[in-house]
């Protein structure tokens, strides 16, 4: 069965056995943009942390290993977060045309099966996490409360995007700590910048759902800002750029990192000026385009690292 809000003819529906498809859809394997947005701050923190050591690519094998661990962890934990979100939102999703074909509201995965699947994903995530040092493990566990409360925030506040930002950018802290075994100012600034980035892209995403959100009684920054969203997006992208630039400066990065940041800033500017709050399809296009914005930052940091 095709999920309405997933890309048509995606690899999950084409290649996976029918019995596995509902679970792959539940963890959104048919929509990779989510795990990209979770992964990229991890890579930013990892690369920035390595640059800050001043050792270049020394111990590069650990950099590659940690990068792959973050990739696997992002896919699994994003899947766990989506599963938890769908369990919490079952009563809402069944009322909305865009979401009622998802595995739980459509009845293809029972609530009990969803809980078991969530437990399995969390177990895999724990195995991945235990490959890191003790400080990073404890730091990662500290994000679980944010992840747990996020699905319920849209019931009580117009700012669930801020809570998503707290969760989705935690990897910036983990990437740094994987190299240093501690935290200091640069990763905190990077984390704060990522939060503002998430506020921008998830506000854009939320504009797709405004009518349904009003119908079912949930809140978002899209509903809060309405037709006045564009200046807010500009503010969010500006704050993200300033905080990330400050994290680069305090880490001693070179000009490649700033070049990547400048390219990302131009990308964000393009999003602000082309944003149309009344065009749901374009909002989705802009939301997905944030993978490129995040990759521009990552490539700039990587080039800075290998040339330092």
Short mmCIF file of C-alpha atoms in Angstrom, two decimals:
data_model
loop_
_atom_site.label_atom_id
_atom_site.label_comp_id
_atom_site.label_asym_id
_atom_site.label_seq_id
_atom_site.Cartn_x
_atom_site.Cartn_y
_atom_site.Cartn_z
CA UNK A 1 0.00 0.00 0.00
CA UNK A 2 1.30 3.46 -0.92
CA UNK A 3 1.48 6.12 1.79
CA UNK A 4 -0.02 9.34 0.43
CA UNK A 5 2.66 11.69 1.76
CA UNK A 6 5.57 9.53 0.53
CA UNK A 7 7.24 9.85 -2.89
CA UNK A 8 5.58 7.69 -5.54
CA UNK A 9 7.40 4.61 -6.82
CA UNK A 10 9.95 4.79 -4.01
CA UNK A 11 12.53 2.06 -3.38
CA UNK A 12 10.74 0.73 -0.29
CA UNK A 13 7.61 -0.16 -2.26
CA UNK A 14 9.55 -1.45 -5.25
CA UNK A 15 12.24 -3.58 -3.65
CA UNK A 16 11.30 -4.70 -0.12
CA UNK A 17 9.24 -7.82 0.67
CA UNK A 18 5.56 -6.95 1.29
CA UNK A 19 5.70 -7.99 4.95
CA UNK A 20 8.53 -5.56 5.66
CA UNK A 21 7.14 -2.58 3.76
CA UNK A 22 4.78 -1.28 6.53
CA UNK A 23 7.65 -1.21 9.03
CA UNK A 24 9.97 0.53 6.55
CA UNK A 25 7.20 3.07 5.98
CA UNK A 26 6.71 3.46 9.72
CA UNK A 27 10.37 4.43 10.14
CA UNK A 28 10.14 6.62 6.98
CA UNK A 29 12.80 4.82 4.95
CA UNK A 30 10.83 5.95 1.92
CA UNK A 31 11.54 9.58 2.93
CA UNK A 32 15.30 9.93 3.58
CA UNK A 33 15.28 13.70 4.11
CA UNK A 34 14.51 13.18 7.82
CA UNK A 35 17.60 11.14 8.60
CA UNK A 36 19.74 13.51 6.52
CA UNK A 37 18.59 16.43 8.66
CA UNK A 38 19.38 14.42 11.79
CA UNK A 39 22.75 13.23 10.48
CA UNK A 40 24.22 16.47 9.15
CA UNK A 41 24.66 18.22 12.54
CA UNK A 42 26.50 15.07 13.72
CA UNK A 43 28.93 15.40 10.84
CA UNK A 44 29.31 19.14 11.43
CA UNK A 45 30.25 18.53 15.06
CA UNK A 46 32.56 15.66 14.17
CA UNK A 47 34.44 17.65 11.52
CA UNK A 48 34.57 20.83 13.59
CA UNK A 49 35.88 18.87 16.56
CA UNK A 50 38.64 17.33 14.45
CA UNK A 51 39.60 20.73 13.03
CA UNK A 52 39.81 22.14 16.55
CA UNK A 53 42.39 19.50 17.54
CA UNK A 54 44.79 21.00 15.00
CA UNK A 55 45.86 17.48 14.02
CA UNK A 56 44.36 17.47 10.53
CA UNK A 57 43.45 13.99 9.39
CA UNK A 58 45.53 12.29 12.09
CA UNK A 59 43.51 9.33 13.35
CA UNK A 60 41.35 9.72 10.25
CA UNK A 61 40.25 6.09 10.50
CA UNK A 62 38.36 7.00 13.68
CA UNK A 63 36.82 9.97 11.91
CA UNK A 64 35.51 7.66 9.17
CA UNK A 65 34.31 5.08 11.71
CA UNK A 66 32.49 7.67 13.78
CA UNK A 67 30.97 9.18 10.64
CA UNK A 68 29.57 5.79 9.64
CA UNK A 69 28.26 5.18 13.15
CA UNK A 70 26.46 8.50 13.05
CA UNK A 71 24.97 7.57 9.66
CA UNK A 72 23.61 4.29 10.97
CA UNK A 73 22.46 5.89 14.20
CA UNK A 74 20.65 8.71 12.39
CA UNK A 75 18.70 6.29 10.22
CA UNK A 76 17.71 4.08 13.16
CA UNK A 77 16.91 6.83 15.64
CA UNK A 78 15.00 8.90 13.12
CA UNK A 79 12.98 5.75 12.48
CA UNK A 80 12.39 5.31 16.20
CA UNK A 81 11.29 8.91 16.51
CA UNK A 82 8.83 8.54 13.63
CA UNK A 83 7.46 5.35 15.16
CA UNK A 84 6.96 7.07 18.50
CA UNK A 85 5.36 10.05 16.77
CA UNK A 86 2.90 7.82 14.87
CA UNK A 87 1.97 5.93 18.02
CA UNK A 88 1.25 9.24 19.76
CA UNK A 89 -0.60 10.71 16.76
CA UNK A 90 -2.71 7.71 15.75
CA UNK A 91 -6.00 9.42 16.64
CA UNK A 92 -4.99 12.55 14.71
CA UNK A 93 -3.53 10.78 11.66
CA UNK A 94 -6.68 8.79 10.97
CA UNK A 95 -8.61 12.07 10.47
CA UNK A 96 -6.20 13.60 7.94
CA UNK A 97 -6.12 12.60 4.26
CA UNK A 98 -2.32 13.03 4.04
CA UNK A 99 -1.61 10.71 6.98
CA UNK A 100 -4.45 8.20 7.27
CA UNK A 101 -2.69 5.78 4.88
CA UNK A 102 0.30 5.48 7.23
CA UNK A 103 0.87 1.99 8.68
CA UNK A 104 -0.75 2.51 12.11
CA UNK A 105 -3.92 4.47 11.21
CA UNK A 106 -4.46 2.23 8.16
CA UNK A 107 -4.31 -0.87 10.41
CA UNK A 108 -1.35 -2.52 8.67
CA UNK A 109 0.69 -2.26 11.88
CA UNK A 110 -1.06 -2.65 15.22
CA UNK A 111 -0.25 -0.47 18.20
CA UNK A 112 1.36 -3.43 19.97
CA UNK A 113 3.48 -4.26 16.92
CA UNK A 114 4.52 -0.61 16.71
CA UNK A 115 5.67 -0.63 20.33
CA UNK A 116 7.69 -3.81 19.77
CA UNK A 117 9.22 -2.33 16.62
CA UNK A 118 10.10 0.83 18.53
CA UNK A 119 11.83 -1.24 21.21
CA UNK A 120 13.83 -3.09 18.55
CA UNK A 121 14.98 0.16 16.95
CA UNK A 122 16.00 1.59 20.32
CA UNK A 123 18.00 -1.56 21.03
CA UNK A 124 19.85 -1.25 17.73
CA UNK A 125 20.44 2.43 18.48
CA UNK A 126 21.90 1.51 21.88
CA UNK A 127 24.30 -0.98 20.30
CA UNK A 128 25.50 1.74 17.92
CA UNK A 129 25.79 4.27 20.72
CA UNK A 130 27.89 1.94 22.89
CA UNK A 131 30.67 2.10 20.28
CA UNK A 132 31.47 5.61 21.52
CA UNK A 133 33.26 6.77 24.67
CA UNK A 134 31.48 6.97 28.03
CA UNK A 135 30.96 10.75 27.95
CA UNK A 136 29.35 10.62 24.50
CA UNK A 137 27.11 7.73 25.57
CA UNK A 138 25.87 9.65 28.61
CA UNK A 139 25.45 12.81 26.56
CA UNK A 140 23.35 10.96 23.99
CA UNK A 141 21.13 9.49 26.69
CA UNK A 142 20.47 13.02 27.86
CA UNK A 143 18.52 13.72 24.67
CA UNK A 144 15.96 10.97 25.25
CA UNK A 145 13.65 13.15 27.32
CA UNK A 146 13.48 15.73 24.51
CA UNK A 147 12.77 12.99 21.97
CA UNK A 148 10.04 11.53 24.20
CA UNK A 149 8.17 14.79 24.76
CA UNK A 150 8.41 16.18 21.23
CA UNK A 151 5.36 14.34 19.76
CA UNK A 152 3.14 15.97 22.40
CA UNK A 153 4.43 19.54 22.07
CA UNK A 154 2.11 20.49 19.19
CA UNK A 155 -0.80 19.92 21.54
CA UNK A 156 0.36 22.56 24.02
CA UNK A 157 2.53 25.13 22.20
CA UNK A 158 2.85 26.91 18.86
CA UNK A 159 6.60 26.20 19.06
CA UNK A 160 6.98 22.42 18.59
CA UNK A 161 9.58 23.28 15.93
CA UNK A 162 11.85 24.60 18.68
CA UNK A 163 11.63 21.30 20.55
CA UNK A 164 12.36 19.44 17.31
CA UNK A 165 15.42 21.67 16.94
CA UNK A 166 16.63 20.68 20.39
CA UNK A 167 16.35 17.01 19.44
CA UNK A 168 17.52 17.06 15.81
CA UNK A 169 20.70 19.05 16.46
CA UNK A 170 21.89 17.13 19.52
CA UNK A 171 24.26 15.35 17.15
CA UNK A 172 26.34 18.53 16.87
CA UNK A 173 27.26 18.00 20.52
CA UNK A 174 27.82 14.27 20.03
CA UNK A 175 30.05 14.77 17.00
CA UNK A 176 32.34 17.08 18.94
CA UNK A 177 32.39 14.89 22.05
CA UNK A 178 33.24 11.80 19.98
CA UNK A 179 36.58 13.49 19.26
CA UNK A 180 37.19 15.42 22.49
CA UNK A 181 35.36 13.42 25.15
CA UNK A 182 34.00 16.70 26.51
CA UNK A 183 32.09 19.84 25.53
CA UNK A 184 33.00 23.51 25.42
CA UNK A 185 31.81 26.67 23.69
CA UNK A 186 32.18 25.83 19.95
CA UNK A 187 29.81 22.82 19.90
CA UNK A 188 27.29 24.70 22.02
CA UNK A 189 27.29 27.55 19.50
CA UNK A 190 27.00 25.06 16.65
CA UNK A 191 24.09 23.39 18.42
CA UNK A 192 22.32 26.71 18.93
CA UNK A 193 22.82 27.57 15.26
CA UNK A 194 21.34 24.24 14.25
CA UNK A 195 18.26 24.89 16.37
CA UNK A 196 17.55 28.11 14.45
CA UNK A 197 18.12 26.22 11.18
CA UNK A 198 15.50 23.67 12.25
CA UNK A 199 13.09 26.45 13.19
CA UNK A 200 13.40 27.71 9.62
CA UNK A 201 13.04 24.45 7.70
CA UNK A 202 10.37 22.91 9.91
CA UNK A 203 8.28 26.08 9.84
CA UNK A 204 8.41 25.82 6.04
CA UNK A 205 7.38 22.16 6.29
CA UNK A 206 4.52 22.94 8.68
CA UNK A 207 2.91 25.25 6.12
CA UNK A 208 1.82 22.14 4.21
CA UNK A 209 -0.38 21.08 7.12
CA UNK A 210 -1.97 24.35 8.25
CA UNK A 211 -5.54 23.49 7.26
CA UNK A 212 -5.38 20.00 8.75
CA UNK A 213 -3.72 21.31 11.92
CA UNK A 214 -6.58 23.74 12.45
CA UNK A 215 -9.08 20.96 11.83
CA UNK A 216 -7.61 18.58 14.39
CA UNK A 217 -6.57 21.24 16.89
CA UNK A 218 -2.77 21.11 16.92
CA UNK A 219 -0.34 24.04 16.83
CA UNK A 220 2.77 25.09 14.90
CA UNK A 221 4.91 28.10 14.07
CA UNK A 222 3.29 28.05 10.63
CA UNK A 223 -0.08 28.76 12.23
CA UNK A 224 1.46 31.31 14.59
CA UNK A 225 3.21 33.30 11.85
CA UNK A 226 0.75 32.74 8.99
CA UNK A 227 1.23 35.14 6.09
CA UNK A 228 4.00 36.92 8.07
CA UNK A 229 6.30 33.89 7.99
CA UNK A 230 8.93 35.24 5.57
CA UNK A 231 10.60 37.74 7.95
CA UNK A 232 10.67 35.05 10.64
CA UNK A 233 12.44 32.70 8.24
CA UNK A 234 14.96 35.43 7.50
CA UNK A 235 15.57 35.91 11.23
CA UNK A 236 15.98 32.17 11.84
CA UNK A 237 18.46 31.72 8.98
CA UNK A 238 20.37 34.85 10.03
CA UNK A 239 20.70 33.65 13.62
CA UNK A 240 21.76 30.21 12.43
CA UNK A 241 24.47 31.71 10.24
CA UNK A 242 25.78 34.04 12.94
CA UNK A 243 25.96 31.33 15.61
CA UNK A 244 27.60 28.81 13.29
CA UNK A 245 30.12 31.45 12.14
CA UNK A 246 30.97 32.17 15.77
CA UNK A 247 31.46 28.45 16.43
CA UNK A 248 33.83 28.30 13.45
CA UNK A 249 35.78 31.32 14.68
CA UNK A 250 36.15 29.91 18.18
CA UNK A 251 37.38 26.61 16.71
CA UNK A 252 40.03 28.20 14.49
CA UNK A 253 38.62 27.03 11.16
CA UNK A 254 40.07 28.21 7.85
CA UNK A 255 38.50 29.89 4.86
CA UNK A 256 37.03 26.68 3.35
CA UNK A 257 34.67 26.40 6.32
CA UNK A 258 33.54 29.99 5.87
CA UNK A 259 33.12 29.44 2.14
CA UNK A 260 30.79 26.53 2.89
CA UNK A 261 28.91 28.69 5.36
CA UNK A 262 28.60 31.49 2.79
CA UNK A 263 27.19 29.03 0.25
CA UNK A 264 24.73 27.77 2.85
CA UNK A 265 23.74 31.36 3.65
CA UNK A 266 22.99 32.00 -0.02
CA UNK A 267 20.89 28.84 -0.07
CA UNK A 268 18.95 30.03 2.97
CA UNK A 269 18.45 33.44 1.35
CA UNK A 270 17.04 31.72 -1.75
CA UNK A 271 14.60 29.85 0.48
CA UNK A 272 13.42 33.03 2.17
CA UNK A 273 12.83 34.93 -1.07
CA UNK A 274 11.12 32.06 -2.92
CA UNK A 275 8.97 30.94 0.03
CA UNK A 276 5.23 30.96 -0.65
CA UNK A 277 3.09 30.16 2.38
CA UNK A 278 0.12 29.29 0.14
CA UNK A 279 1.97 26.78 -2.05
CA UNK A 280 2.21 23.45 -0.19
CA UNK A 281 4.17 21.70 -2.94
CA UNK A 282 6.79 24.44 -3.01
CA UNK A 283 7.03 24.35 0.79
CA UNK A 284 7.85 20.65 0.57
CA UNK A 285 10.45 21.35 -2.12
CA UNK A 286 12.12 24.00 0.04
CA UNK A 287 12.05 21.75 3.10
CA UNK A 288 13.79 18.95 1.21
CA UNK A 289 16.32 21.40 -0.20
CA UNK A 290 17.75 21.85 3.29
CA UNK A 291 19.73 18.66 2.80
CA UNK A 292 21.85 20.63 0.31
CA UNK A 293 22.23 23.51 2.75
CA UNK A 294 23.52 21.13 5.40
CA UNK A 295 25.82 19.37 2.94
CA UNK A 296 27.34 22.69 1.87
CA UNK A 297 28.37 23.27 5.47
CA UNK A 298 29.71 19.73 5.82
CA UNK A 299 31.72 19.89 2.59
CA UNK A 300 33.23 23.22 3.62
CA UNK A 301 34.31 21.75 6.95
CA UNK A 302 35.71 18.62 5.29
CA UNK A 303 37.75 20.64 2.80
CA UNK A 304 39.00 22.79 5.65
CA UNK A 305 40.07 19.69 7.54
CA UNK A 306 41.97 18.02 4.70
CA UNK A 307 43.79 21.23 3.78
CA UNK A 308 44.74 22.22 7.30
#
